[in-house]
């Protein structure tokens, strides 16, 4: 029993030490040392950066400054991160995504059918970016509208189209985007160098009072729910939310590692892209942080209340480097994969009771013998 208590004290000391060690390792660095890691409310993780020396200078990409984020000021004087001429709202190293505000193609006419926007073609020429097919949709809005989306797909030109018509607002159903006032379609996988434009068949002359403009845009799907009001109000939306996927260099993990160019840090894994050249970095299981930094992936404390682990109510969690394990609480022992109550104490009590009973019965027999002699 004394040994058991000492053992439990040693275990609890280990738990406390592991908790302290885990607590000191919960600061996950985002940027290179002495580099800004945010612009306003937007986190800027490496390989992106806002000043020289703080972002990856990737000469393998056609666009110089591909990872440069311009931290400028918006109309309200607040910090605004931009890539090229597009506002950035979020950058993720975990999903390798960057959320931007992409331009809306707006094709408007006056009541006589004269165009008010002679050049409404929108394009995004960034070979190392692809449009996220799981997060975005290509949408055309209007009552006299068709739209074309084109781009490079495996080195070949790819074009898809969408058409939307209507003749009265009563026929337009809010929340529905199936061709009446609104039409949406999926985007081809791995499409790069995109361009899209809205057009009109009859210059909106027959539906001008209802809808004087055609609209075409790529938009983050979970942020779009069609409304008949958009037939007019989208004219005021110069940009709309869009998600891009990004990667490192135009080479495989093997080539990057053999040439010493792989920037994946410690406790991370290099992952090749499926359908095009380039790679991404990912922290290993049990680690979290920025995998593109040398020591960016830090051990996480799976025993923290905010984390998930498989320890049951009869167990306590012990954090290890890169993983964790579960131990039975005092008074329980491991039986297979479950911690069950100890039975030693009840058995011991029963043995003592039987011994006392036997001793008492022996005493009575001895006393009876003595009485008989008298």
CSV table of N, CA and C in Angstrom, one decimal, residues 165-317:
chain,number,residue,atom,x,y,z
A,165,UNK,N,-32.1,33.8,-66.9
A,165,UNK,CA,-33.1,34.6,-67.5
A,165,UNK,C,-34.3,34.7,-66.6
A,166,UNK,N,-35.1,35.8,-66.8
A,166,UNK,CA,-36.4,35.9,-66.1
A,166,UNK,C,-37.1,37.1,-66.7
A,167,UNK,N,-38.5,37.2,-66.6
A,167,UNK,CA,-39.2,38.3,-67.1
A,167,UNK,C,-40.1,39.0,-66.1
A,168,UNK,N,-40.1,38.5,-64.9
A,168,UNK,CA,-40.8,39.2,-63.8
A,168,UNK,C,-40.2,38.8,-62.5
A,169,UNK,N,-40.3,39.6,-61.5
A,169,UNK,CA,-39.8,39.3,-60.2
A,169,UNK,C,-40.5,38.1,-59.5
A,170,UNK,N,-41.8,38.0,-59.9
A,170,UNK,CA,-42.6,36.9,-59.2
A,170,UNK,C,-42.1,35.5,-59.6
A,171,UNK,N,-41.4,35.4,-60.7
A,171,UNK,CA,-40.8,34.1,-61.1
A,171,UNK,C,-39.5,33.8,-60.4
A,172,UNK,N,-38.9,34.8,-59.8
A,172,UNK,CA,-37.6,34.6,-59.1
A,172,UNK,C,-37.8,34.1,-57.7
A,173,UNK,N,-37.2,33.0,-57.3
A,173,UNK,CA,-37.4,32.4,-56.0
A,173,UNK,C,-36.1,32.7,-55.2
A,174,UNK,N,-36.3,33.3,-54.0
A,174,UNK,CA,-35.1,33.6,-53.1
A,174,UNK,C,-34.5,32.2,-52.6
A,175,UNK,N,-33.2,32.2,-52.6
A,175,UNK,CA,-32.5,31.0,-52.1
A,175,UNK,C,-32.4,29.9,-53.2
A,176,UNK,N,-32.9,30.2,-54.4
A,176,UNK,CA,-32.8,29.2,-55.5
A,176,UNK,C,-31.9,29.9,-56.6
A,177,UNK,N,-31.0,29.1,-57.1
A,177,UNK,CA,-30.1,29.6,-58.1
A,177,UNK,C,-29.9,28.5,-59.2
A,178,UNK,N,-31.1,28.3,-60.0
A,178,UNK,CA,-31.1,27.2,-60.9
A,178,UNK,C,-31.4,27.7,-62.3
A,179,UNK,N,-31.3,29.0,-62.6
A,179,UNK,CA,-31.5,29.5,-64.0
A,179,UNK,C,-32.5,30.6,-64.1
A,180,UNK,N,-33.3,30.8,-63.1
A,180,UNK,CA,-34.3,31.9,-63.2
A,180,UNK,C,-33.8,33.1,-62.3
A,181,UNK,N,-33.2,34.0,-62.9
A,181,UNK,CA,-32.6,35.2,-62.2
A,181,UNK,C,-31.2,34.9,-61.6
A,182,UNK,N,-30.9,33.6,-61.5
A,182,UNK,CA,-29.6,33.2,-61.0
A,182,UNK,C,-29.2,31.8,-61.4
A,183,UNK,N,-28.0,31.6,-61.8
A,183,UNK,CA,-27.5,30.3,-62.2
A,183,UNK,C,-26.1,30.1,-61.6
A,184,UNK,N,-25.8,29.0,-61.1
A,184,UNK,CA,-24.5,28.7,-60.5
A,184,UNK,C,-24.0,27.3,-61.0
A,185,UNK,N,-22.7,27.2,-61.1
A,185,UNK,CA,-22.1,25.9,-61.5
A,185,UNK,C,-20.8,25.7,-60.8
A,186,UNK,N,-20.4,24.4,-60.8
A,186,UNK,CA,-19.1,24.0,-60.2
A,186,UNK,C,-18.0,24.5,-61.1
A,187,UNK,N,-16.8,24.7,-60.4
A,187,UNK,CA,-15.6,25.2,-61.1
A,187,UNK,C,-14.7,24.0,-61.4
A,188,UNK,N,-14.1,23.9,-62.6
A,188,UNK,CA,-13.2,22.8,-62.9
A,188,UNK,C,-12.0,22.7,-61.9
A,189,UNK,N,-11.7,21.5,-61.6
A,189,UNK,CA,-10.6,21.3,-60.6
A,189,UNK,C,-9.3,21.8,-61.2
A,190,UNK,N,-8.5,22.5,-60.3
A,190,UNK,CA,-7.1,22.9,-60.6
A,190,UNK,C,-7.1,24.0,-61.7
A,191,UNK,N,-8.1,24.8,-61.8
A,191,UNK,CA,-8.2,25.9,-62.8
A,191,UNK,C,-7.3,27.0,-62.3
A,192,UNK,N,-6.4,27.5,-63.2
A,192,UNK,CA,-5.5,28.6,-62.9
A,192,UNK,C,-5.7,29.7,-64.0
A,193,UNK,N,-5.1,30.9,-63.7
A,193,UNK,CA,-5.1,32.0,-64.7
A,193,UNK,C,-6.6,32.2,-65.2
A,194,UNK,N,-7.5,32.5,-64.2
A,194,UNK,CA,-8.9,32.6,-64.6
A,194,UNK,C,-9.2,33.9,-65.1
A,195,UNK,N,-10.3,33.9,-65.9
A,195,UNK,CA,-10.9,35.2,-66.4
A,195,UNK,C,-12.4,34.9,-66.6
A,196,UNK,N,-13.2,35.9,-66.3
A,196,UNK,CA,-14.7,35.7,-66.4
A,196,UNK,C,-15.3,37.0,-66.7
A,197,UNK,N,-16.5,36.9,-67.4
A,197,UNK,CA,-17.2,38.2,-67.8
A,197,UNK,C,-18.6,37.9,-68.0
A,198,UNK,N,-19.4,38.9,-67.6
A,198,UNK,CA,-20.9,38.9,-67.8
A,198,UNK,C,-21.3,39.5,-69.1
A,199,UNK,N,-22.3,39.0,-69.7
A,199,UNK,CA,-22.8,39.5,-71.0
A,199,UNK,C,-24.3,39.5,-71.0
A,200,UNK,N,-24.9,40.2,-72.0
A,200,UNK,CA,-26.3,40.3,-72.1
A,200,UNK,C,-26.7,39.9,-73.6
A,201,UNK,N,-27.8,39.2,-73.7
A,201,UNK,CA,-28.3,38.8,-75.1
A,201,UNK,C,-29.0,40.0,-75.8
A,202,UNK,N,-29.8,40.8,-75.0
A,202,UNK,CA,-30.6,41.9,-75.6
A,202,UNK,C,-30.3,43.2,-74.9
A,203,UNK,N,-29.2,43.4,-74.3
A,203,UNK,CA,-28.8,44.6,-73.6
A,203,UNK,C,-29.8,45.1,-72.6
A,204,UNK,N,-30.5,44.1,-72.0
A,204,UNK,CA,-31.5,44.3,-71.0
A,204,UNK,C,-32.6,45.2,-71.4
A,205,UNK,N,-32.9,45.4,-72.6
A,205,UNK,CA,-33.9,46.3,-73.1
A,205,UNK,C,-35.3,45.9,-72.7
A,206,UNK,N,-35.5,44.5,-72.6
A,206,UNK,CA,-36.8,44.0,-72.3
A,206,UNK,C,-37.1,43.8,-70.8
A,207,UNK,N,-36.0,43.9,-70.0
A,207,UNK,CA,-36.2,43.7,-68.6
A,207,UNK,C,-35.5,44.9,-67.8
A,208,UNK,N,-35.3,46.0,-68.4
A,208,UNK,CA,-34.5,47.1,-67.8
A,208,UNK,C,-35.1,47.5,-66.5
A,209,UNK,N,-36.4,47.7,-66.4
A,209,UNK,CA,-37.0,48.2,-65.1
A,209,UNK,C,-36.8,47.2,-64.0
A,210,UNK,N,-36.7,45.9,-64.4
A,210,UNK,CA,-36.5,44.9,-63.4
A,210,UNK,C,-35.1,44.6,-63.1
A,211,UNK,N,-34.2,44.7,-64.1
A,211,UNK,CA,-32.8,44.3,-64.0
A,211,UNK,C,-32.0,44.9,-65.1
A,212,UNK,N,-31.3,46.0,-64.8
A,212,UNK,CA,-30.5,46.7,-65.9
A,212,UNK,C,-29.1,46.2,-66.1
A,213,UNK,N,-28.7,45.2,-65.3
A,213,UNK,CA,-27.3,44.7,-65.3
A,213,UNK,C,-27.2,43.2,-65.3
A,214,UNK,N,-26.1,42.7,-65.9
A,214,UNK,CA,-25.7,41.3,-65.8
A,214,UNK,C,-24.5,41.2,-64.8
A,215,UNK,N,-24.5,40.2,-64.0
A,215,UNK,CA,-23.4,40.0,-63.1
A,215,UNK,C,-22.8,38.6,-63.2
A,216,UNK,N,-21.5,38.5,-63.1
A,216,UNK,CA,-20.8,37.2,-63.1
A,216,UNK,C,-19.7,37.3,-62.1
A,217,UNK,N,-19.5,36.3,-61.3
A,217,UNK,CA,-18.5,36.3,-60.2
A,217,UNK,C,-18.2,34.9,-59.7
A,218,UNK,N,-17.0,34.7,-59.1
A,218,UNK,CA,-16.7,33.5,-58.4
A,218,UNK,C,-16.8,33.9,-56.9
A,219,UNK,N,-17.6,33.1,-56.2
A,219,UNK,CA,-17.8,33.5,-54.8
A,219,UNK,C,-17.8,32.3,-53.8
A,220,UNK,N,-17.4,32.6,-52.6
A,220,UNK,CA,-17.3,31.6,-51.6
A,220,UNK,C,-18.7,31.1,-51.3
A,221,UNK,N,-18.9,29.8,-51.5
A,221,UNK,CA,-20.3,29.2,-51.6
A,221,UNK,C,-21.1,29.5,-50.3
A,222,UNK,N,-20.5,29.3,-49.1
A,222,UNK,CA,-21.2,29.4,-47.9
A,222,UNK,C,-21.5,30.9,-47.5
A,223,UNK,N,-21.1,31.8,-48.4
A,223,UNK,CA,-21.4,33.2,-48.1
A,223,UNK,C,-22.3,33.8,-49.2
A,224,UNK,N,-22.9,32.9,-50.0
A,224,UNK,CA,-23.9,33.4,-51.0
A,224,UNK,C,-25.2,32.6,-50.9
A,225,UNK,N,-26.3,33.4,-50.8
A,225,UNK,CA,-27.6,32.9,-50.8
A,225,UNK,C,-28.4,33.8,-51.6
A,226,UNK,N,-28.9,33.4,-52.8
A,226,UNK,CA,-29.5,34.3,-53.8
A,226,UNK,C,-30.7,35.0,-53.2
A,227,UNK,N,-30.9,36.3,-53.5
A,227,UNK,CA,-32.1,37.0,-53.2
A,227,UNK,C,-32.5,37.8,-54.5
A,228,UNK,N,-33.7,38.0,-54.7
A,228,UNK,CA,-34.2,38.8,-55.8
A,228,UNK,C,-33.7,40.2,-55.8
A,229,UNK,N,-33.4,40.7,-54.6
A,229,UNK,CA,-32.8,42.0,-54.4
A,229,UNK,C,-31.5,42.2,-55.2
A,230,UNK,N,-30.8,41.1,-55.4
A,230,UNK,CA,-29.5,41.1,-56.0
A,230,UNK,C,-29.6,41.5,-57.5
A,231,UNK,N,-30.7,41.4,-58.1
A,231,UNK,CA,-30.9,41.9,-59.5
A,231,UNK,C,-30.6,43.3,-59.6
A,232,UNK,N,-30.7,44.1,-58.5
A,232,UNK,CA,-30.4,45.5,-58.5
A,232,UNK,C,-29.2,45.8,-57.7
A,233,UNK,N,-29.2,45.2,-56.4
A,233,UNK,CA,-28.2,45.6,-55.4
A,233,UNK,C,-26.8,45.2,-55.7
A,234,UNK,N,-26.6,44.1,-56.5
A,234,UNK,CA,-25.2,43.6,-56.8
A,234,UNK,C,-24.4,44.7,-57.5
A,235,UNK,N,-25.1,45.6,-58.1
A,235,UNK,CA,-24.4,46.7,-58.8
A,235,UNK,C,-23.5,47.5,-57.8
A,236,UNK,N,-23.8,47.4,-56.5
A,236,UNK,CA,-23.1,48.2,-55.5
A,236,UNK,C,-22.0,47.3,-54.9
A,237,UNK,N,-21.9,46.0,-55.3
A,237,UNK,CA,-20.8,45.1,-54.8
A,237,UNK,C,-19.7,45.0,-55.8
A,238,UNK,N,-18.7,45.9,-55.6
A,238,UNK,CA,-17.5,45.8,-56.5
A,238,UNK,C,-16.7,44.5,-56.3
A,239,UNK,N,-16.6,44.0,-55.1
A,239,UNK,CA,-15.9,42.8,-54.8
A,239,UNK,C,-16.8,41.9,-54.0
A,240,UNK,N,-16.4,40.6,-54.0
A,240,UNK,CA,-17.1,39.5,-53.3
A,240,UNK,C,-16.1,38.5,-52.8
A,241,UNK,N,-16.4,37.8,-51.7
A,241,UNK,CA,-15.5,36.9,-51.1
A,241,UNK,C,-15.2,35.6,-52.0
A,242,UNK,N,-13.9,35.3,-52.0
A,242,UNK,CA,-13.5,34.2,-52.9
A,242,UNK,C,-12.3,33.5,-52.2
A,243,UNK,N,-12.2,32.1,-52.4
A,243,UNK,CA,-11.1,31.4,-51.7
A,243,UNK,C,-10.2,30.8,-52.8
A,244,UNK,N,-8.9,31.0,-52.5
A,244,UNK,CA,-7.8,30.5,-53.4
A,244,UNK,C,-7.0,29.5,-52.6
A,245,UNK,N,-6.5,28.5,-53.3
A,245,UNK,CA,-5.5,27.6,-52.7
A,245,UNK,C,-4.1,27.9,-53.2
A,246,UNK,N,-3.1,27.8,-52.3
A,246,UNK,CA,-1.8,28.1,-52.7
A,246,UNK,C,-0.8,27.0,-52.3
A,247,UNK,N,0.4,27.0,-52.9
A,247,UNK,CA,1.4,26.0,-52.7
A,247,UNK,C,2.8,26.6,-52.8
A,248,UNK,N,3.8,25.7,-52.6
A,248,UNK,CA,5.2,26.2,-52.6
A,248,UNK,C,5.8,25.6,-53.9
A,249,UNK,N,6.4,26.5,-54.7
A,249,UNK,CA,7.2,26.1,-55.8
A,249,UNK,C,6.6,25.2,-56.8
A,250,UNK,N,7.2,25.1,-58.0
A,250,UNK,CA,6.7,24.3,-59.0
A,250,UNK,C,7.5,23.0,-59.1
A,251,UNK,N,7.7,22.3,-58.0
A,251,UNK,CA,8.5,21.1,-57.9
A,251,UNK,C,7.9,20.1,-56.9
A,252,UNK,N,8.3,18.9,-56.9
A,252,UNK,CA,7.8,17.9,-56.0
A,252,UNK,C,8.6,17.9,-54.7
A,253,UNK,N,8.0,17.2,-53.7
A,253,UNK,CA,8.7,17.1,-52.4
A,253,UNK,C,10.1,16.5,-52.6
A,254,UNK,N,10.2,15.4,-53.4
A,254,UNK,CA,11.4,14.7,-53.6
A,254,UNK,C,12.5,15.6,-54.2
A,255,UNK,N,12.1,16.4,-55.2
A,255,UNK,CA,13.1,17.3,-55.9
A,255,UNK,C,13.5,18.4,-54.9
A,256,UNK,N,12.5,18.9,-54.2
A,256,UNK,CA,12.8,20.0,-53.2
A,256,UNK,C,13.7,19.5,-52.1
A,257,UNK,N,13.5,18.3,-51.6
A,257,UNK,CA,14.3,17.7,-50.5
A,257,UNK,C,15.7,17.4,-51.0
A,258,UNK,N,15.8,16.8,-52.2
A,258,UNK,CA,17.1,16.4,-52.8
A,258,UNK,C,18.0,17.7,-53.1
A,259,UNK,N,17.4,18.8,-53.4
A,259,UNK,CA,18.1,20.0,-53.8
A,259,UNK,C,18.3,20.9,-52.6
A,260,UNK,N,17.7,20.5,-51.4
A,260,UNK,CA,17.8,21.3,-50.2
A,260,UNK,C,17.0,22.5,-50.2
A,261,UNK,N,15.9,22.6,-51.1
A,261,UNK,CA,15.1,23.7,-51.2
A,261,UNK,C,13.8,23.6,-50.4
A,262,UNK,N,13.5,22.4,-49.9
A,262,UNK,CA,12.3,22.2,-49.1
A,262,UNK,C,12.2,23.1,-47.9
A,263,UNK,N,11.2,23.8,-47.7
A,263,UNK,CA,11.1,24.7,-46.6
A,263,UNK,C,10.2,24.2,-45.4
A,264,UNK,N,9.8,22.9,-45.6
A,264,UNK,CA,9.0,22.3,-44.5
A,264,UNK,C,9.9,22.2,-43.2
A,265,UNK,N,9.4,22.7,-42.1
A,265,UNK,CA,10.2,22.7,-40.9
A,265,UNK,C,10.1,21.3,-40.1
A,266,UNK,N,10.7,21.4,-38.9
A,266,UNK,CA,10.7,20.2,-38.0
A,266,UNK,C,9.3,19.7,-37.6
A,267,UNK,N,9.2,18.4,-37.4
A,267,UNK,CA,7.9,17.8,-37.0
A,267,UNK,C,6.8,18.1,-38.0
A,268,UNK,N,7.2,18.2,-39.3
A,268,UNK,CA,6.2,18.4,-40.4
A,268,UNK,C,6.4,17.4,-41.5
A,269,UNK,N,5.4,17.4,-42.4
A,269,UNK,CA,5.5,16.4,-43.5
A,269,UNK,C,5.3,17.2,-44.8
A,270,UNK,N,6.1,16.9,-45.8
A,270,UNK,CA,5.9,17.5,-47.1
A,270,UNK,C,4.9,16.7,-47.9
A,271,UNK,N,3.9,17.3,-48.6
A,271,UNK,CA,2.9,16.7,-49.3
A,271,UNK,C,2.8,17.2,-50.7
A,272,UNK,N,2.9,16.3,-51.7
A,272,UNK,CA,2.8,16.7,-53.1
A,272,UNK,C,1.4,17.0,-53.5
A,273,UNK,N,1.2,17.9,-54.4
A,273,UNK,CA,-0.1,18.2,-55.0
A,273,UNK,C,-0.5,17.1,-55.9
A,274,UNK,N,-1.8,16.8,-56.0
A,274,UNK,CA,-2.3,15.6,-56.7
A,274,UNK,C,-2.2,15.8,-58.2
A,275,UNK,N,-2.6,17.0,-58.7
A,275,UNK,CA,-2.8,17.1,-60.2
A,275,UNK,C,-1.9,18.2,-60.8
A,276,UNK,N,-1.0,18.7,-60.1
A,276,UNK,CA,-0.1,19.7,-60.6
A,276,UNK,C,1.2,19.8,-59.8
A,277,UNK,N,2.2,20.5,-60.3
A,277,UNK,CA,3.4,20.5,-59.6
A,277,UNK,C,3.3,21.5,-58.3
A,278,UNK,N,4.3,21.3,-57.4
A,278,UNK,CA,4.2,22.1,-56.2
A,278,UNK,C,4.0,21.2,-55.0
A,279,UNK,N,4.2,21.7,-53.8
A,279,UNK,CA,4.0,20.9,-52.6
A,279,UNK,C,3.5,21.8,-51.4
A,280,UNK,N,3.0,21.2,-50.4
A,280,UNK,CA,2.5,21.9,-49.2
A,280,UNK,C,3.2,21.2,-48.0
A,281,UNK,N,3.2,21.9,-46.9
A,281,UNK,CA,3.7,21.4,-45.6
A,281,UNK,C,2.6,21.2,-44.6
A,282,UNK,N,2.7,20.2,-43.8
A,282,UNK,CA,1.7,19.9,-42.8
A,282,UNK,C,2.3,19.4,-41.5
A,283,UNK,N,1.9,20.0,-40.4
A,283,UNK,CA,2.4,19.5,-39.1
A,283,UNK,C,1.9,18.0,-38.8
A,284,UNK,N,2.8,17.3,-38.2
A,284,UNK,CA,2.5,15.9,-37.9
A,284,UNK,C,1.5,15.8,-36.8
A,285,UNK,N,0.9,14.6,-36.7
A,285,UNK,CA,-0.2,14.4,-35.7
A,285,UNK,C,0.5,14.7,-34.3
A,286,UNK,N,-0.2,15.4,-33.5
A,286,UNK,CA,0.3,15.7,-32.1
A,286,UNK,C,1.0,17.1,-32.1
A,287,UNK,N,1.1,17.7,-33.2
A,287,UNK,CA,1.8,19.0,-33.3
A,287,UNK,C,0.9,20.0,-34.0
A,288,UNK,N,1.1,21.3,-33.7
A,288,UNK,CA,0.3,22.4,-34.3
A,288,UNK,C,1.2,23.6,-34.5
A,289,UNK,N,0.9,24.4,-35.5
A,289,UNK,CA,1.6,25.6,-35.7
A,289,UNK,C,1.9,25.9,-37.2
A,290,UNK,N,2.9,26.6,-37.5
A,290,UNK,CA,3.2,26.9,-38.9
A,290,UNK,C,4.3,26.0,-39.4
A,291,UNK,N,3.9,25.0,-40.3
A,291,UNK,CA,4.9,24.0,-40.7
A,291,UNK,C,5.9,24.6,-41.7
A,292,UNK,N,5.8,25.8,-42.1
A,292,UNK,CA,6.8,26.4,-43.0
A,292,UNK,C,7.9,27.1,-42.3
A,293,UNK,N,7.9,27.1,-41.0
A,293,UNK,CA,9.0,27.6,-40.2
A,293,UNK,C,9.8,26.5,-39.6
A,294,UNK,N,11.1,26.8,-39.3
A,294,UNK,CA,12.0,25.8,-38.9
A,294,UNK,C,11.5,25.0,-37.7
A,295,UNK,N,11.0,25.8,-36.7
A,295,UNK,CA,10.5,25.1,-35.4
A,295,UNK,C,9.0,25.6,-35.2
A,296,UNK,N,8.3,25.6,-36.3
A,296,UNK,CA,6.9,26.2,-36.3
A,296,UNK,C,5.9,25.2,-35.7
A,297,UNK,N,6.2,23.9,-35.9
A,297,UNK,CA,5.2,22.9,-35.4
A,297,UNK,C,5.6,22.5,-34.0
A,298,UNK,N,4.7,22.9,-33.0
A,298,UNK,CA,4.9,22.7,-31.6
A,298,UNK,C,4.0,21.6,-31.1
A,299,UNK,N,4.5,20.9,-30.1
A,299,UNK,CA,3.8,19.9,-29.4
A,299,UNK,C,2.5,20.5,-28.8
A,300,UNK,N,1.4,19.8,-29.0
A,300,UNK,CA,0.1,20.3,-28.4
A,300,UNK,C,-0.2,19.4,-27.2
A,301,UNK,N,-0.8,20.0,-26.2
A,301,UNK,CA,-1.2,19.2,-25.0
A,301,UNK,C,-2.6,18.6,-25.1
A,302,UNK,N,-2.6,17.4,-25.5
A,302,UNK,CA,-3.9,16.7,-25.8
A,302,UNK,C,-4.7,16.6,-24.5
A,303,UNK,N,-4.0,16.8,-23.3
A,303,UNK,CA,-4.7,16.6,-22.0
A,303,UNK,C,-5.4,17.9,-21.6
A,304,UNK,N,-5.2,19.0,-22.4
A,304,UNK,CA,-5.9,20.3,-22.1
A,304,UNK,C,-7.4,20.1,-22.3
A,305,UNK,N,-8.2,20.8,-21.5
A,305,UNK,CA,-9.6,20.7,-21.7
A,305,UNK,C,-10.1,21.1,-23.0
A,306,UNK,N,-9.4,21.9,-23.7
A,306,UNK,CA,-9.8,22.4,-25.1
A,306,UNK,C,-9.4,21.4,-26.2
A,307,UNK,N,-8.7,20.4,-25.8
A,307,UNK,CA,-8.2,19.4,-26.8
A,307,UNK,C,-9.0,18.1,-26.7
A,308,UNK,N,-8.9,17.3,-27.6
A,308,UNK,CA,-9.7,16.0,-27.6
A,308,UNK,C,-8.7,14.8,-27.3
A,309,UNK,N,-9.1,13.9,-26.4
A,309,UNK,CA,-8.4,12.7,-26.2
A,309,UNK,C,-9.3,11.6,-25.8
A,310,UNK,N,-8.8,10.4,-25.7
A,310,UNK,CA,-9.7,9.2,-25.6
A,310,UNK,C,-9.7,8.7,-24.1
A,311,UNK,N,-9.2,9.5,-23.2
A,311,UNK,CA,-9.2,9.0,-21.8
A,311,UNK,C,-10.7,9.1,-21.2
A,312,UNK,N,-11.0,8.0,-20.5
A,312,UNK,CA,-12.4,7.9,-19.9
A,312,UNK,C,-12.4,8.6,-18.5
A,313,UNK,N,-13.6,8.5,-17.9
A,313,UNK,CA,-13.8,9.1,-16.6
A,313,UNK,C,-13.1,8.4,-15.5
A,314,UNK,N,-12.6,7.2,-15.7
A,314,UNK,CA,-11.8,6.5,-14.7
A,314,UNK,C,-10.3,6.6,-15.0
A,315,UNK,N,-10.0,7.5,-15.9
A,315,UNK,CA,-8.6,7.7,-16.2
A,315,UNK,C,-8.1,9.1,-16.2
A,316,UNK,N,-6.8,9.4,-16.1
A,316,UNK,CA,-6.3,10.7,-16.2
A,316,UNK,C,-5.3,10.7,-17.4
A,317,UNK,N,-5.2,11.8,-18.0
A,317,UNK,CA,-4.4,12.0,-19.2
A,317,UNK,C,-3.0,12.5,-18.9
